[in-house]
mmCIF file of the C-alpha atoms, coordinates in Angstrom:
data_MODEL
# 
_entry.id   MODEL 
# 
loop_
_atom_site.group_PDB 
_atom_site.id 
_atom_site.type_symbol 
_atom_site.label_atom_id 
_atom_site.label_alt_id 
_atom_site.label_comp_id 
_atom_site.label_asym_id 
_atom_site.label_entity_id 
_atom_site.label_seq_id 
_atom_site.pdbx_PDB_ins_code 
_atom_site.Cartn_x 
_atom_site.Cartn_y 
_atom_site.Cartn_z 
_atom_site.occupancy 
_atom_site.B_iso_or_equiv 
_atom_site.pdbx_formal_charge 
_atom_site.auth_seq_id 
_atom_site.auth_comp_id 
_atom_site.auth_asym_id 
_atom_site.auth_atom_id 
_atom_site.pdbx_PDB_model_num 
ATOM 1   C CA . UNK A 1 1   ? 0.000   0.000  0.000   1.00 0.00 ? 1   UNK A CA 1 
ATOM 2   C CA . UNK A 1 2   ? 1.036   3.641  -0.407  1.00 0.00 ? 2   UNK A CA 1 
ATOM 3   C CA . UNK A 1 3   ? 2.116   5.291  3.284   1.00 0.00 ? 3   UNK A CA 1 
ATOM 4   C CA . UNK A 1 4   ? 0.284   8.758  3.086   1.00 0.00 ? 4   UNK A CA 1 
ATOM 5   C CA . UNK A 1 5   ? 1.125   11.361 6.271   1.00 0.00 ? 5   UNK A CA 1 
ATOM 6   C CA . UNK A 1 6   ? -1.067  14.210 5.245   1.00 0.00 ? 6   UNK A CA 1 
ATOM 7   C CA . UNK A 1 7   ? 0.503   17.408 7.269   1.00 0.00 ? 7   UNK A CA 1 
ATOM 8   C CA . UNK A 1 8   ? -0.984  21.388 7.188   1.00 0.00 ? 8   UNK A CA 1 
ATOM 9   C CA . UNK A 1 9   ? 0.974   24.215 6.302   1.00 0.00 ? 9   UNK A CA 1 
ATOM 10  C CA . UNK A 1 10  ? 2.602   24.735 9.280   1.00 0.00 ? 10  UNK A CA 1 
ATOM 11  C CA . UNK A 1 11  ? 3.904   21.044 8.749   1.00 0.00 ? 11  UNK A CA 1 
ATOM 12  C CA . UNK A 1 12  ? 2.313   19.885 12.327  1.00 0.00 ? 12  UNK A CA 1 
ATOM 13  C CA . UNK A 1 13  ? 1.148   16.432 11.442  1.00 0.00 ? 13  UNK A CA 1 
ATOM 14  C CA . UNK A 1 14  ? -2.705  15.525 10.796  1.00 0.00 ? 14  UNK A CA 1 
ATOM 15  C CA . UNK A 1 15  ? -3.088  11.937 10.291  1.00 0.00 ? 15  UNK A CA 1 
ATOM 16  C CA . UNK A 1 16  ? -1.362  9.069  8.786   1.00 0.00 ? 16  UNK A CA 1 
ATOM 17  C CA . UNK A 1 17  ? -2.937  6.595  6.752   1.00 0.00 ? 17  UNK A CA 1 
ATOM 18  C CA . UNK A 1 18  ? -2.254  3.539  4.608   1.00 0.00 ? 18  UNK A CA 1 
ATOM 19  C CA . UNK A 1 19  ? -4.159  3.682  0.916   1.00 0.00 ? 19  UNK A CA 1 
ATOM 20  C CA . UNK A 1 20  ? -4.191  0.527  -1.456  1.00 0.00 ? 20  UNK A CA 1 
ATOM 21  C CA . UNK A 1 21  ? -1.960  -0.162 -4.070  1.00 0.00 ? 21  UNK A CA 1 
ATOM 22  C CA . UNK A 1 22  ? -3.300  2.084  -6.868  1.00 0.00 ? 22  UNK A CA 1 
ATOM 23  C CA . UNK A 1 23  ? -5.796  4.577  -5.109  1.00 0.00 ? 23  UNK A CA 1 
ATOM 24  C CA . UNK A 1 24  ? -6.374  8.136  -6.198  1.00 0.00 ? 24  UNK A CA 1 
ATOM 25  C CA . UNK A 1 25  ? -6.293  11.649 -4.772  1.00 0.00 ? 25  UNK A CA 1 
ATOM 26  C CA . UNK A 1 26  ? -9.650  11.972 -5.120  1.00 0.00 ? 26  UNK A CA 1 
ATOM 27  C CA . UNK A 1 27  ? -10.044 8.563  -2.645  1.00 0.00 ? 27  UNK A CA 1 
ATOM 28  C CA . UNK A 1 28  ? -7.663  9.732  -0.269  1.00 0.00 ? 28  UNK A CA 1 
ATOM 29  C CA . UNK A 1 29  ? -9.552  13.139 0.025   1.00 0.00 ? 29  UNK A CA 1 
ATOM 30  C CA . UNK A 1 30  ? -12.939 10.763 0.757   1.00 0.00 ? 30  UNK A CA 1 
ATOM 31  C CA . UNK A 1 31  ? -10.859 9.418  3.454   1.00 0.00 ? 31  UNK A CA 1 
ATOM 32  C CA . UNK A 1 32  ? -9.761  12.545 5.252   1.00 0.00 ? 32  UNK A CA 1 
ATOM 33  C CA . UNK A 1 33  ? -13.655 14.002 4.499   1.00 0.00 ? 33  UNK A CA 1 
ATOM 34  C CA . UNK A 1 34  ? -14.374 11.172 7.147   1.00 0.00 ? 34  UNK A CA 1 
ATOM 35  C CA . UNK A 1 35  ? -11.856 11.432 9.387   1.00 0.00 ? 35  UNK A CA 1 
ATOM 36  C CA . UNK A 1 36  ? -10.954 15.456 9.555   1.00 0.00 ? 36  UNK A CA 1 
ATOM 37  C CA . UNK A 1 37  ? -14.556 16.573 8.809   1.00 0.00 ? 37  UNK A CA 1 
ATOM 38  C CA . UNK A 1 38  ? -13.762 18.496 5.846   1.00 0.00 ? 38  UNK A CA 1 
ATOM 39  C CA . UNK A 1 39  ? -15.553 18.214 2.805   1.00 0.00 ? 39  UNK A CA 1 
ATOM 40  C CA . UNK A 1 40  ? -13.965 17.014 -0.266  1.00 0.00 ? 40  UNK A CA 1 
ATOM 41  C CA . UNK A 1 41  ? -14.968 20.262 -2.420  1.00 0.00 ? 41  UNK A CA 1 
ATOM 42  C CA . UNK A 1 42  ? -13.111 22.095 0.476   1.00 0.00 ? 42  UNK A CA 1 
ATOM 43  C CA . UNK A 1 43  ? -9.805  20.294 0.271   1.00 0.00 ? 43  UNK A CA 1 
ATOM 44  C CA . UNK A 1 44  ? -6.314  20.665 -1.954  1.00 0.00 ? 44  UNK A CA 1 
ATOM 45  C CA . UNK A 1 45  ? -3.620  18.167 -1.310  1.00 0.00 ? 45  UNK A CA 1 
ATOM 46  C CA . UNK A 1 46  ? 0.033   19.364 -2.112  1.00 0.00 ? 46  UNK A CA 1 
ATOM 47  C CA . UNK A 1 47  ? 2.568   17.078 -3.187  1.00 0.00 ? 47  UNK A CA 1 
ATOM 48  C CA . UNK A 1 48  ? 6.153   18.927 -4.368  1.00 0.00 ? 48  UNK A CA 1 
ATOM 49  C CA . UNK A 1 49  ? 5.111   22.096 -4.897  1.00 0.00 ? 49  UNK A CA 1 
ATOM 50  C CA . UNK A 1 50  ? 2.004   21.215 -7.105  1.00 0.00 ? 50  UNK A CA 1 
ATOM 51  C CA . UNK A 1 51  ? -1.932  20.450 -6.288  1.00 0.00 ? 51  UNK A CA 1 
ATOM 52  C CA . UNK A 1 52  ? -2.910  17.029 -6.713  1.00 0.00 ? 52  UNK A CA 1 
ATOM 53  C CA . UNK A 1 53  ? -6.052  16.672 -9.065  1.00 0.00 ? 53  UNK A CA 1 
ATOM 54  C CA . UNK A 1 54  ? -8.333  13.968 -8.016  1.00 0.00 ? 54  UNK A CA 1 
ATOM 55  C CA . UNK A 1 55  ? -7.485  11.503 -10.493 1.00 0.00 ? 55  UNK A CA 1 
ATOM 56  C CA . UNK A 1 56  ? -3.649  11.765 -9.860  1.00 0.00 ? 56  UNK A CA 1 
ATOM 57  C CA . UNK A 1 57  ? -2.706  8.179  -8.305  1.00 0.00 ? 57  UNK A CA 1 
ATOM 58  C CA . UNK A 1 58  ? -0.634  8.037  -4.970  1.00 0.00 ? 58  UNK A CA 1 
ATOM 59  C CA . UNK A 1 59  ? 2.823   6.887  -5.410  1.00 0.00 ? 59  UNK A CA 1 
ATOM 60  C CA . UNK A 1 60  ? 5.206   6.561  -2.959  1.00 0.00 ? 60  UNK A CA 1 
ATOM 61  C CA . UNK A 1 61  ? 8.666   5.546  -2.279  1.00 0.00 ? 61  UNK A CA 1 
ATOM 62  C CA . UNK A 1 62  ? 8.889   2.939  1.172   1.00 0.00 ? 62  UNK A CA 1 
ATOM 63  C CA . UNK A 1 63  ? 9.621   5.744  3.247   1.00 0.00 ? 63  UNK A CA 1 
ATOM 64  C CA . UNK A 1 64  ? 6.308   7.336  2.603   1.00 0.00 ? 64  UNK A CA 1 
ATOM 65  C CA . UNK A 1 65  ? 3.761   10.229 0.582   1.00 0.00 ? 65  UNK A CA 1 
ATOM 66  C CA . UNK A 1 66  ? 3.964   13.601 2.502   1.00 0.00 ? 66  UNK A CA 1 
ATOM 67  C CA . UNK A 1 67  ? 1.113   15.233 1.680   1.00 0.00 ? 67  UNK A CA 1 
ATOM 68  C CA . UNK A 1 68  ? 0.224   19.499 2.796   1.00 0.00 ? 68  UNK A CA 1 
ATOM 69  C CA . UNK A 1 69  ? -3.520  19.858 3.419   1.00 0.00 ? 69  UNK A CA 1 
ATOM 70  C CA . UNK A 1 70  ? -5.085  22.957 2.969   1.00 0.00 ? 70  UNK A CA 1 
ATOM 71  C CA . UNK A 1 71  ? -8.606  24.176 3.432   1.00 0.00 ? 71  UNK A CA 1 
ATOM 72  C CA . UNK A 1 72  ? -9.340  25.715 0.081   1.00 0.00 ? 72  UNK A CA 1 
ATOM 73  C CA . UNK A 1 73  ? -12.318 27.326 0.957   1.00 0.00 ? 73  UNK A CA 1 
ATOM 74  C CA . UNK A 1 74  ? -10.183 29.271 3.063   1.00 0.00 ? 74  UNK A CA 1 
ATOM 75  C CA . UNK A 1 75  ? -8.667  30.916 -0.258  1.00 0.00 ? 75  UNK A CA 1 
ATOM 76  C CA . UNK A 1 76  ? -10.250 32.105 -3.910  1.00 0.00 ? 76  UNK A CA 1 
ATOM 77  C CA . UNK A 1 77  ? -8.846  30.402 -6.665  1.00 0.00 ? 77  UNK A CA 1 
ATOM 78  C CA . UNK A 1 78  ? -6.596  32.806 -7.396  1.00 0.00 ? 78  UNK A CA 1 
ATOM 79  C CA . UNK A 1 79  ? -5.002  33.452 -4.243  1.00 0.00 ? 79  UNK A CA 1 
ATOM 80  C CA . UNK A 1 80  ? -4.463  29.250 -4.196  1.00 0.00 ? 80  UNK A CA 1 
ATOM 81  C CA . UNK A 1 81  ? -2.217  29.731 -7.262  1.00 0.00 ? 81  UNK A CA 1 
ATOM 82  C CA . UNK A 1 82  ? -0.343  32.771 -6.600  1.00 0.00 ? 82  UNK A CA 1 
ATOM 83  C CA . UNK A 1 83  ? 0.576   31.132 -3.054  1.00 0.00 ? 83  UNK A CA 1 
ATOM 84  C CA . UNK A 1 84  ? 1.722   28.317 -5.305  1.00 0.00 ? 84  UNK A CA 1 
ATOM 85  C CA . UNK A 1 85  ? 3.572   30.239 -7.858  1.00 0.00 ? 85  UNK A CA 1 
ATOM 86  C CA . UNK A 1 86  ? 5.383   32.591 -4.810  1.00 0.00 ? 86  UNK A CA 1 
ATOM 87  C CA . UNK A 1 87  ? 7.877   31.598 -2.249  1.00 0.00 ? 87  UNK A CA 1 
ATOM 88  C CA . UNK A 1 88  ? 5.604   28.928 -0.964  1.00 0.00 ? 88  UNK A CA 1 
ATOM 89  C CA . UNK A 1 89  ? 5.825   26.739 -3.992  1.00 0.00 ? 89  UNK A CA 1 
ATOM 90  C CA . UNK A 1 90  ? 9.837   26.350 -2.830  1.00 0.00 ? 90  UNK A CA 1 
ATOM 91  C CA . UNK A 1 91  ? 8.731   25.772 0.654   1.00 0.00 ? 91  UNK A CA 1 
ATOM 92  C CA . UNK A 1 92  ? 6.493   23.116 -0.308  1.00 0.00 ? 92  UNK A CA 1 
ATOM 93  C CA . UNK A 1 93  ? 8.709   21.060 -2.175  1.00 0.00 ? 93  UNK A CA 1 
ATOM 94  C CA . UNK A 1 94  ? 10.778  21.730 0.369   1.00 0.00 ? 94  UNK A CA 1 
ATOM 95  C CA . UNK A 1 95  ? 9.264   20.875 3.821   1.00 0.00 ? 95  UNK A CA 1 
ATOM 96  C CA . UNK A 1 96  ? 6.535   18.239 2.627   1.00 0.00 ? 96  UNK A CA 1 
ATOM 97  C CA . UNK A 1 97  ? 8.381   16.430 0.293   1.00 0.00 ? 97  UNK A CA 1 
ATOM 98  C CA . UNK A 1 98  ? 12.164  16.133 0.638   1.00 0.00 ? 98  UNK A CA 1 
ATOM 99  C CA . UNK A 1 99  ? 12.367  12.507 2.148   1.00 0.00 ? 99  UNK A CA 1 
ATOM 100 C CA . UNK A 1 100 ? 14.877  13.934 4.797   1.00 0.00 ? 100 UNK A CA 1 
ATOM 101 C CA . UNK A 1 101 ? 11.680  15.559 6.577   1.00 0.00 ? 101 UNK A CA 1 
ATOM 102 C CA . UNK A 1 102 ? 9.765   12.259 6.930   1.00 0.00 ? 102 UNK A CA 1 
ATOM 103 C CA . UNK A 1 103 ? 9.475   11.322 10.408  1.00 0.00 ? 103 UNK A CA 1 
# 
């Protein structure tokens, strides 16, 4: 299975979860709908600097998918992509991603 630790964007650690072999974005976001009480229309998962779409399949190496979670109803759609295109992209990729960060 694919080891998914979804963090926020202060990177303090939300849940982990295990996701079969093959699962989507869009199924891991039905997961955390049940478990963080956020609706799926109201969630973006980050992954290297770039929003997952729902159909985007988990991958991970064995050490684990770190995931950033942010409330998107929080932000228009245009303030979601210039936080991604500014600074915060390189944090991002930086902080949820690098494998040296993984707990």
């Amino acid at each position: 299975g694919v080891f998914c630790i979804i963090v926020s964007m202060s990177d303090l650690e939300l849940i982990a979860l295990r996701m079969a072999p093959g699962s989507t974005a869009g199924e891991l976001k039905a997961h955390l709908q049940r478990l963080l009480q956020v609706p799926i229309h109201a969630q973006q998962l980050v992954h290297d600097g770039r929003a997952l779409q729902d159909e985007d399949i988990l991958d991970s190496n064995d050490l684990g998918l770190r995931l950033a979670f942010l409330r998107v109803a929080l932000f228009s759609q245009e303030e979601f992509g210039e936080a991604l295109a500014s600074g915060i992209h390189a944090e991002l990729g930086l902080a949820f991603c690098d494998p040296a960060f993984l707990p």
